[in-house]
């Protein structure tokens, strides 16, 4: 039935309306890109044959070389994950007091600072780019500020040159959370070489993955030496410990997975791009869907398919659309909802932060990520776009089915 009580014009072919799910399997955001299985197993066999499992092994060294070559930086220090990489970097730079960062990021960016007793000061974004707005950054600088942490969200450069000028002007350390940004550039310069150092993530959900893993990259020789020691308990020789350190070393199996993933980088990127362009075509005619574009002047890994939803034009809220997609086995995600400032401990520590983050709040309520990567094919993308089209076309039925609202599902 529609609003006037007449029979529905559209059959209930959506799972949320009682139909069969459109996809037999679940489509995930961040499903791992698996490299060549034979190549991975051959490397792992070799590790086992040589009985060298961790502690700066041959495969970790090769992984570091290939990462630094690709990013065009002098040093790469492979680590267990990007979160710990950020923590080690922050400690090595001796940051204290306040550090400015966006709230529209994965919570690890803020946690890395807070974990070390540093206050994350959240800065609003430019709604056109989703990146921290350098003008707002400058307004937040106080005598307590010691650093700026830019985040290359979705692999888009977060104005590294402008942040660099700002950091120089105010004598602040500048670092980048480049978790999303391996294989991406800012106007011809690969991301990785900006600021004092940048940190990539090679988590299973990322463009290139080493199961869990990350890397700190820098052109600063002295900093690299300190970082290398800090990730290995502070050792500077066989029996000499010269600073406070931790254990953040990447192991050989992770490096094998990372290298195998790197072997396939061009194919992964090509698939991502092909899917991205198909999404662009498929979503273009659907009311209320705006796909975030990648600038032609910058190289991208096309890993993230980011959609801004205009609830008035679509006739449904982002949460209603996401819930309907999940019912049909498309596990779209609300990244990064609700923004770090709304998560603990930040929400309690600074309950008024939202007042200076209007664009972040607005975007967090409208943003949706769609599945991409090598497990997703062109037919999947086309069906996914058709599904979104059908959801929007049946907006009245979907809205009724979700009244009172069903919470957006939590991933298993
Ligand atoms: C922006 C951002 N920063 C940091 C991280 C943390 O990376 P890792 O999982 O390697 O610790 C992630 C994701 O996992 C991320 O998306």
Short mmCIF file of C-alpha atoms and ligand atoms in Angstrom, two decimals:
data_model
loop_
_atom_site.label_atom_id
_atom_site.label_comp_id
_atom_site.label_asym_id
_atom_site.label_seq_id
_atom_site.Cartn_x
_atom_site.Cartn_y
_atom_site.Cartn_z
CA UNK A 1 0.00 0.00 0.00
CA UNK A 2 1.21 3.55 -0.61
CA UNK A 3 0.47 6.68 1.44
CA UNK A 4 -3.01 7.08 -0.06
CA UNK A 5 -3.90 3.49 0.72
CA UNK A 6 -3.71 2.30 -2.90
CA UNK A 7 -1.82 -0.85 -3.83
CA UNK A 8 1.95 -0.35 -4.03
CA UNK A 9 3.21 0.58 -7.49
CA UNK A 10 6.49 -1.27 -6.89
CA UNK A 11 6.64 -4.92 -5.90
CA UNK A 12 8.51 -5.51 -2.63
CA UNK A 13 11.69 -6.74 -4.28
CA UNK A 14 13.85 -5.42 -1.45
CA UNK A 15 14.84 -7.66 1.44
CA UNK A 16 13.84 -4.95 3.90
CA UNK A 17 10.32 -5.22 2.42
CA UNK A 18 10.26 -9.01 2.64
CA UNK A 19 11.92 -9.91 -0.67
CA UNK A 20 14.86 -12.28 -1.17
CA UNK A 21 18.27 -10.62 -0.58
CA UNK A 22 19.67 -9.26 -3.85
CA UNK A 23 23.11 -10.71 -3.11
CA UNK A 24 23.58 -14.33 -2.06
CA UNK A 25 26.91 -13.45 -0.41
CA UNK A 26 27.74 -10.50 1.83
CA UNK A 27 29.56 -7.61 0.18
CA UNK A 28 31.89 -5.94 2.69
CA UNK A 29 33.67 -2.61 2.75
CA UNK A 30 37.36 -3.46 3.18
CA UNK A 31 37.18 -7.14 2.23
CA UNK A 32 40.84 -8.16 1.97
CA UNK A 33 42.60 -8.04 -1.39
CA UNK A 34 44.25 -11.46 -1.56
CA UNK A 35 47.43 -11.70 -3.59
CA UNK A 36 48.70 -14.72 -5.49
CA UNK A 37 48.33 -17.66 -3.10
CA UNK A 38 51.22 -19.62 -4.61
CA UNK A 39 53.61 -16.69 -4.28
CA UNK A 40 52.56 -16.13 -0.66
CA UNK A 41 52.96 -19.78 0.27
CA UNK A 42 56.37 -19.98 -1.45
CA UNK A 43 57.59 -17.04 0.63
CA UNK A 44 56.21 -18.54 3.83
CA UNK A 45 57.87 -21.90 3.05
CA UNK A 46 61.14 -20.04 2.62
CA UNK A 47 60.71 -18.28 5.98
CA UNK A 48 60.12 -21.63 7.65
CA UNK A 49 63.07 -23.24 5.85
CA UNK A 50 65.39 -20.50 7.05
CA UNK A 51 63.89 -20.39 10.61
CA UNK A 52 63.95 -16.61 10.72
CA UNK A 53 60.48 -15.51 11.82
CA UNK A 54 60.93 -11.93 13.03
CA UNK A 55 63.55 -9.36 14.20
CA UNK A 56 64.37 -7.47 11.01
CA UNK A 57 64.22 -10.52 8.75
CA UNK A 58 64.96 -10.63 5.05
CA UNK A 59 61.32 -10.21 3.98
CA UNK A 60 60.74 -7.26 6.30
CA UNK A 61 63.82 -5.59 4.83
CA UNK A 62 62.59 -6.23 1.29
CA UNK A 63 59.13 -4.92 2.20
CA UNK A 64 60.66 -1.75 3.67
CA UNK A 65 62.76 -1.21 0.51
CA UNK A 66 59.76 -1.57 -1.77
CA UNK A 67 57.58 0.73 0.34
CA UNK A 68 60.20 3.45 0.54
CA UNK A 69 60.96 3.14 -3.21
CA UNK A 70 57.31 3.48 -4.12
CA UNK A 71 56.68 6.39 -1.75
CA UNK A 72 59.91 8.09 -2.77
CA UNK A 73 61.25 8.41 0.79
CA UNK A 74 64.65 7.58 2.23
CA UNK A 75 63.52 5.49 5.20
CA UNK A 76 60.77 3.01 5.89
CA UNK A 77 60.37 1.35 9.28
CA UNK A 78 57.86 -1.49 9.11
CA UNK A 79 55.73 -1.90 12.23
CA UNK A 80 53.03 -4.16 13.66
CA UNK A 81 50.24 -1.72 12.78
CA UNK A 82 49.71 1.97 12.05
CA UNK A 83 48.30 2.76 15.50
CA UNK A 84 51.49 1.67 17.23
CA UNK A 85 53.47 3.33 14.42
CA UNK A 86 51.79 6.66 15.23
CA UNK A 87 52.47 6.18 18.94
CA UNK A 88 56.14 5.47 18.37
CA UNK A 89 56.45 8.47 16.06
CA UNK A 90 54.71 10.82 18.51
CA UNK A 91 57.03 9.62 21.28
CA UNK A 92 60.15 9.91 19.12
CA UNK A 93 59.27 13.53 18.31
CA UNK A 94 58.69 14.29 21.99
CA UNK A 95 55.24 15.75 21.39
CA UNK A 96 53.33 16.90 24.47
CA UNK A 97 50.45 19.21 25.42
CA UNK A 98 48.00 19.57 22.51
CA UNK A 99 48.07 18.21 18.97
CA UNK A 100 45.57 19.32 16.33
CA UNK A 101 43.88 16.70 14.14
CA UNK A 102 40.55 16.17 12.39
CA UNK A 103 37.67 14.48 14.16
CA UNK A 104 36.60 12.90 10.85
CA UNK A 105 39.06 10.03 11.01
CA UNK A 106 39.31 6.54 12.43
CA UNK A 107 39.48 6.74 16.21
CA UNK A 108 43.03 5.30 16.21
CA UNK A 109 44.39 8.70 15.12
CA UNK A 110 43.10 10.30 18.32
CA UNK A 111 43.79 7.28 20.51
CA UNK A 112 47.46 7.26 19.51
CA UNK A 113 47.81 10.75 21.01
CA UNK A 114 45.61 10.26 24.06
CA UNK A 115 47.40 6.99 24.87
CA UNK A 116 50.55 9.05 25.39
CA UNK A 117 48.83 11.68 27.52
CA UNK A 118 48.57 14.22 24.69
CA UNK A 119 45.31 16.12 24.23
CA UNK A 120 43.80 15.66 20.75
CA UNK A 121 42.29 18.99 19.67
CA UNK A 122 39.72 18.28 16.98
CA UNK A 123 39.54 20.56 13.98
CA UNK A 124 36.69 20.94 11.50
CA UNK A 125 36.89 19.86 7.88
CA UNK A 126 36.37 21.53 4.55
CA UNK A 127 33.08 19.92 3.43
CA UNK A 128 34.17 19.97 -0.21
CA UNK A 129 37.28 17.84 0.37
CA UNK A 130 36.51 16.08 3.72
CA UNK A 131 40.02 17.16 4.83
CA UNK A 132 40.95 19.17 7.89
CA UNK A 133 40.66 22.86 6.99
CA UNK A 134 44.09 24.58 7.40
CA UNK A 135 42.39 27.92 8.20
CA UNK A 136 40.58 26.32 11.13
CA UNK A 137 43.84 24.65 12.20
CA UNK A 138 45.53 28.02 12.59
CA UNK A 139 42.68 29.30 14.78
CA UNK A 140 43.18 26.38 17.17
CA UNK A 141 46.92 26.91 17.75
CA UNK A 142 47.72 27.96 21.34
CA UNK A 143 50.92 27.99 23.41
CA UNK A 144 50.05 24.41 24.44
CA UNK A 145 50.12 23.15 20.83
CA UNK A 146 53.19 21.12 19.90
CA UNK A 147 52.07 19.48 16.70
CA UNK A 148 49.64 18.97 13.85
CA UNK A 149 48.55 15.55 12.69
CA UNK A 150 47.08 15.65 9.19
CA UNK A 151 45.06 12.71 7.92
CA UNK A 152 45.02 11.87 4.20
CA UNK A 153 41.47 10.58 4.46
CA UNK A 154 40.32 8.30 1.61
CA UNK A 155 43.85 8.64 0.18
CA UNK A 156 43.26 12.29 -0.74
CA UNK A 157 46.10 14.63 0.22
CA UNK A 158 45.12 16.80 3.20
CA UNK A 159 46.78 19.99 1.91
CA UNK A 160 50.27 18.89 3.07
CA UNK A 161 52.03 21.95 1.65
CA UNK A 162 49.69 24.37 3.41
CA UNK A 163 49.94 22.47 6.68
CA UNK A 164 53.72 22.45 6.23
CA UNK A 165 53.79 26.25 5.91
CA UNK A 166 51.60 26.56 8.99
CA UNK A 167 53.79 24.20 11.01
CA UNK A 168 56.93 26.16 10.03
CA UNK A 169 55.30 29.49 10.84
CA UNK A 170 54.34 28.34 14.35
CA UNK A 171 57.31 26.06 15.05
CA UNK A 172 55.17 22.92 15.29
CA UNK A 173 55.91 19.32 14.41
CA UNK A 174 53.88 18.09 11.46
CA UNK A 175 53.09 14.40 10.98
CA UNK A 176 50.57 12.56 8.85
CA UNK A 177 48.30 9.63 9.43
CA UNK A 178 48.61 8.20 5.92
CA UNK A 179 46.78 4.97 6.80
CA UNK A 180 44.60 5.29 3.66
CA UNK A 181 47.17 6.84 1.40
CA UNK A 182 49.68 4.28 0.18
CA UNK A 183 50.00 4.67 -3.59
CA UNK A 184 48.49 8.18 -3.59
CA UNK A 185 50.07 11.50 -4.49
CA UNK A 186 49.71 15.24 -4.02
CA UNK A 187 50.33 16.96 -7.35
CA UNK A 188 53.01 14.58 -8.55
CA UNK A 189 54.67 13.95 -5.17
CA UNK A 190 53.85 10.62 -3.60
CA UNK A 191 52.37 10.84 -0.11
CA UNK A 192 54.84 9.60 2.49
CA UNK A 193 57.51 12.29 2.30
CA UNK A 194 55.63 15.21 3.83
CA UNK A 195 56.13 16.63 7.33
CA UNK A 196 58.54 14.99 9.77
CA UNK A 197 57.13 11.55 8.96
CA UNK A 198 54.03 9.76 7.72
CA UNK A 199 52.46 6.47 8.80
CA UNK A 200 50.85 3.97 6.40
CA UNK A 201 48.53 1.17 7.46
CA UNK A 202 48.73 -2.27 5.88
CA UNK A 203 45.80 -3.67 7.82
CA UNK A 204 43.79 -6.40 6.07
CA UNK A 205 41.13 -3.85 5.08
CA UNK A 206 43.59 -1.55 3.32
CA UNK A 207 44.62 -1.15 -0.33
CA UNK A 208 47.85 -3.09 0.30
CA UNK A 209 47.81 -5.45 3.26
CA UNK A 210 50.25 -7.39 5.37
CA UNK A 211 47.42 -8.96 7.46
CA UNK A 212 48.15 -6.49 10.25
CA UNK A 213 50.93 -4.00 9.66
CA UNK A 214 52.07 -0.48 9.07
CA UNK A 215 55.11 1.60 8.22
CA UNK A 216 56.61 4.87 9.37
CA UNK A 217 58.25 6.67 6.45
CA UNK A 218 60.52 9.68 6.68
CA UNK A 219 63.36 11.53 4.99
CA UNK A 220 64.88 12.45 8.35
CA UNK A 221 67.98 10.24 8.94
CA UNK A 222 68.27 10.92 12.68
CA UNK A 223 64.56 10.38 13.28
CA UNK A 224 64.68 7.11 11.32
CA UNK A 225 67.52 5.86 13.50
CA UNK A 226 65.58 6.68 16.67
CA UNK A 227 62.40 5.09 15.32
CA UNK A 228 64.23 1.90 14.36
CA UNK A 229 65.61 1.61 17.85
CA UNK A 230 62.29 2.47 19.53
CA UNK A 231 60.34 -0.26 17.72
CA UNK A 232 62.89 -2.77 19.06
CA UNK A 233 62.82 -2.04 22.82
CA UNK A 234 65.27 0.85 22.41
CA UNK A 235 68.17 -1.41 21.39
CA UNK A 236 71.03 0.29 19.56
CA UNK A 237 73.40 -2.71 19.64
CA UNK A 238 73.37 -6.30 20.77
CA UNK A 239 73.38 -5.47 24.47
CA UNK A 240 72.96 -1.71 24.39
CA UNK A 241 69.66 0.03 25.05
CA UNK A 242 69.82 3.74 24.38
CA UNK A 243 66.20 4.89 24.76
CA UNK A 244 62.78 3.89 25.99
CA UNK A 245 61.38 1.50 23.42
CA UNK A 246 58.58 -0.91 22.79
CA UNK A 247 58.00 -3.93 20.60
CA UNK A 248 56.48 -2.79 17.31
CA UNK A 249 58.41 -5.02 14.91
CA UNK A 250 56.72 -6.47 11.86
CA UNK A 251 57.12 -10.25 11.59
CA UNK A 252 58.20 -12.19 8.50
CA UNK A 253 54.80 -13.71 7.69
CA UNK A 254 53.27 -10.24 7.61
CA UNK A 255 56.07 -9.02 5.36
CA UNK A 256 55.45 -12.02 3.03
CA UNK A 257 51.77 -11.06 2.81
CA UNK A 258 52.71 -7.41 2.28
CA UNK A 259 55.16 -8.25 -0.52
CA UNK A 260 52.62 -10.52 -2.22
CA UNK A 261 50.07 -7.73 -2.00
CA UNK A 262 52.59 -5.27 -3.47
CA UNK A 263 53.21 -7.66 -6.40
CA UNK A 264 49.53 -7.16 -7.30
CA UNK A 265 49.35 -3.43 -6.65
CA UNK A 266 48.73 -2.38 -10.25
CA UNK A 267 45.93 -4.93 -10.71
CA UNK A 268 44.31 -3.99 -7.38
CA UNK A 269 44.39 -0.33 -8.29
CA UNK A 270 42.99 -1.04 -11.78
CA UNK A 271 40.11 -3.06 -10.32
CA UNK A 272 39.38 -0.37 -7.72
CA UNK A 273 39.35 2.28 -10.43
CA UNK A 274 37.15 0.26 -12.76
CA UNK A 275 34.65 -0.33 -9.93
CA UNK A 276 34.84 3.30 -8.86
CA UNK A 277 34.01 4.47 -12.41
CA UNK A 278 31.11 2.00 -12.59
CA UNK A 279 29.76 3.36 -9.29
CA UNK A 280 30.14 6.87 -10.71
CA UNK A 281 28.05 5.92 -13.72
CA UNK A 282 25.49 3.90 -11.74
CA UNK A 283 24.91 6.47 -8.99
CA UNK A 284 24.80 9.51 -11.29
CA UNK A 285 21.08 9.23 -12.00
CA UNK A 286 19.98 8.46 -8.41
CA UNK A 287 18.51 11.37 -6.47
CA UNK A 288 20.46 12.40 -3.39
CA UNK A 289 23.65 10.41 -4.12
CA UNK A 290 26.90 12.34 -4.50
CA UNK A 291 30.03 10.29 -5.04
CA UNK A 292 33.22 11.87 -3.71
CA UNK A 293 35.53 12.48 -6.67
CA UNK A 294 39.28 12.03 -6.88
CA UNK A 295 41.17 14.97 -8.39
CA UNK A 296 42.73 14.18 -11.76
CA UNK A 297 45.95 15.94 -10.71
CA UNK A 298 46.55 13.47 -7.85
CA UNK A 299 47.26 9.78 -8.11
CA UNK A 300 44.81 7.66 -6.11
CA UNK A 301 44.47 4.03 -5.10
CA UNK A 302 40.66 4.36 -5.59
CA UNK A 303 40.18 2.15 -2.56
CA UNK A 304 37.35 4.19 -1.04
CA UNK A 305 33.93 4.68 -2.59
CA UNK A 306 32.52 7.51 -0.51
CA UNK A 307 28.94 8.69 -1.01
CA UNK A 308 27.33 11.76 0.52
CA UNK A 309 23.59 11.34 0.89
CA UNK A 310 21.14 14.21 0.67
CA UNK A 311 18.22 12.82 2.69
CA UNK A 312 15.72 15.34 1.30
CA UNK A 313 16.54 14.53 -2.32
CA UNK A 314 16.77 10.76 -1.71
CA UNK A 315 13.63 10.72 0.45
CA UNK A 316 15.48 8.54 2.96
CA UNK A 317 18.16 9.18 5.54
CA UNK A 318 21.64 7.72 5.28
CA UNK A 319 20.82 5.34 8.14
CA UNK A 320 17.65 4.12 6.41
CA UNK A 321 19.56 3.48 3.20
CA UNK A 322 22.37 1.66 5.02
CA UNK A 323 19.88 -0.51 6.93
CA UNK A 324 18.06 -1.40 3.69
CA UNK A 325 21.37 -2.23 1.97
CA UNK A 326 22.41 -4.54 4.80
CA UNK A 327 19.16 -6.46 4.47
CA UNK A 328 20.14 -7.12 0.85
CA UNK A 329 23.65 -8.19 1.98
CA UNK A 330 25.47 -5.00 0.97
CA UNK A 331 27.34 -4.07 4.13
CA UNK A 332 27.79 -0.35 3.46
CA UNK A 333 29.48 1.45 6.34
CA UNK A 334 28.94 4.79 8.08
CA UNK A 335 32.64 5.75 8.14
CA UNK A 336 33.58 7.72 10.14
CA UNK A 337 30.43 8.07 12.19
CA UNK A 338 29.88 9.69 14.67
CA UNK A 339 33.28 11.45 14.62
CA UNK A 340 36.01 10.96 17.21
CA UNK A 341 34.73 13.84 19.35
CA UNK A 342 31.54 11.85 19.96
CA UNK A 343 33.43 8.76 21.10
CA UNK A 344 34.93 8.05 24.50
CA UNK A 345 37.00 9.28 26.17
CA UNK A 346 36.81 12.45 24.02
CA UNK A 347 33.09 12.97 24.41
CA UNK A 348 33.47 13.17 28.20
CA UNK A 349 36.75 15.09 28.15
CA UNK A 350 35.43 17.81 25.82
CA UNK A 351 31.62 17.63 25.63
CA UNK A 352 31.42 20.93 23.74
CA UNK A 353 33.82 20.04 20.93
CA UNK A 354 30.90 19.53 18.52
CA UNK A 355 30.12 23.26 18.61
CA UNK A 356 33.25 24.03 16.59
CA UNK A 357 32.80 21.04 14.24
CA UNK A 358 29.62 21.85 12.25
CA UNK A 359 30.88 20.43 8.94
CA UNK A 360 32.16 17.27 10.62
CA UNK A 361 28.81 16.72 12.36
CA UNK A 362 26.90 17.30 9.15
CA UNK A 363 29.05 14.97 7.06
CA UNK A 364 29.16 12.21 9.69
CA UNK A 365 25.36 12.02 9.45
CA UNK A 366 25.33 11.79 5.62
CA UNK A 367 28.33 9.74 4.61
CA UNK A 368 28.30 6.13 3.41
CA UNK A 369 31.07 3.87 2.09
CA UNK A 370 30.35 1.19 -0.50
CA UNK A 371 32.27 -2.06 -1.10
CA UNK A 372 35.29 -2.00 -3.40
CA UNK A 373 38.40 -4.11 -3.97
CA UNK A 374 39.28 -7.28 -5.81
CA UNK A 375 36.41 -9.30 -4.31
CA UNK A 376 33.96 -6.94 -6.03
CA UNK A 377 33.27 -7.22 -9.76
CA UNK A 378 31.59 -4.92 -12.25
CA UNK A 379 28.35 -6.91 -12.05
CA UNK A 380 28.36 -6.49 -8.26
CA UNK A 381 28.77 -2.72 -8.65
CA UNK A 382 25.99 -2.49 -11.22
CA UNK A 383 23.64 -4.58 -9.05
CA UNK A 384 24.57 -2.51 -6.02
CA UNK A 385 23.72 0.73 -7.86
CA UNK A 386 20.46 -0.78 -9.11
CA UNK A 387 19.70 -1.80 -5.52
CA UNK A 388 20.24 1.76 -4.28
CA UNK A 389 18.05 3.00 -7.12
CA UNK A 390 15.29 0.57 -6.08
CA UNK A 391 15.60 1.57 -2.42
CA UNK A 392 15.21 5.24 -3.33
CA UNK A 393 12.33 4.46 -5.70
CA UNK A 394 10.54 2.63 -2.87
CA UNK A 395 11.31 5.30 -0.32
CA UNK A 396 7.81 5.40 1.16
CA UNK A 397 7.73 1.64 1.67
CA UNK A 398 11.26 1.54 3.06
CA UNK A 399 10.54 4.44 5.39
CA UNK A 400 7.40 2.69 6.68
CA UNK A 401 9.23 -0.62 7.10
CA UNK A 402 11.80 1.19 9.22
CA UNK A 403 9.33 3.10 11.41
CA UNK A 404 10.07 3.11 14.26
CA UNK A 405 13.68 3.13 13.06
CA UNK A 406 15.59 -0.13 13.18
CA UNK A 407 19.14 0.54 14.37
CA UNK A 408 21.83 0.24 11.70
CA UNK A 409 23.23 -3.30 12.11
CA UNK A 410 26.53 -3.83 13.84
CA UNK A 411 29.12 -5.91 11.99
CA UNK A 412 29.45 -9.44 13.34
C1 LIG B 1 42.69 6.85 9.28
C2 LIG B 1 43.21 5.65 10.01
N1 LIG B 1 44.21 5.81 10.89
C3 LIG B 1 44.73 4.78 11.56
C4 LIG B 1 44.25 3.50 11.39
C5 LIG B 1 44.83 2.40 12.19
O1 LIG B 1 45.54 1.50 11.40
P1 LIG B 1 45.96 0.08 11.97
O2 LIG B 1 44.74 -0.77 11.92
O3 LIG B 1 47.03 -0.39 11.04
O4 LIG B 1 46.44 0.27 13.36
C6 LIG B 1 43.20 3.28 10.47
C7 LIG B 1 42.59 1.99 10.18
O5 LIG B 1 42.70 0.94 10.50
C8 LIG B 1 42.67 4.38 9.78
O6 LIG B 1 41.63 4.22 8.94
#
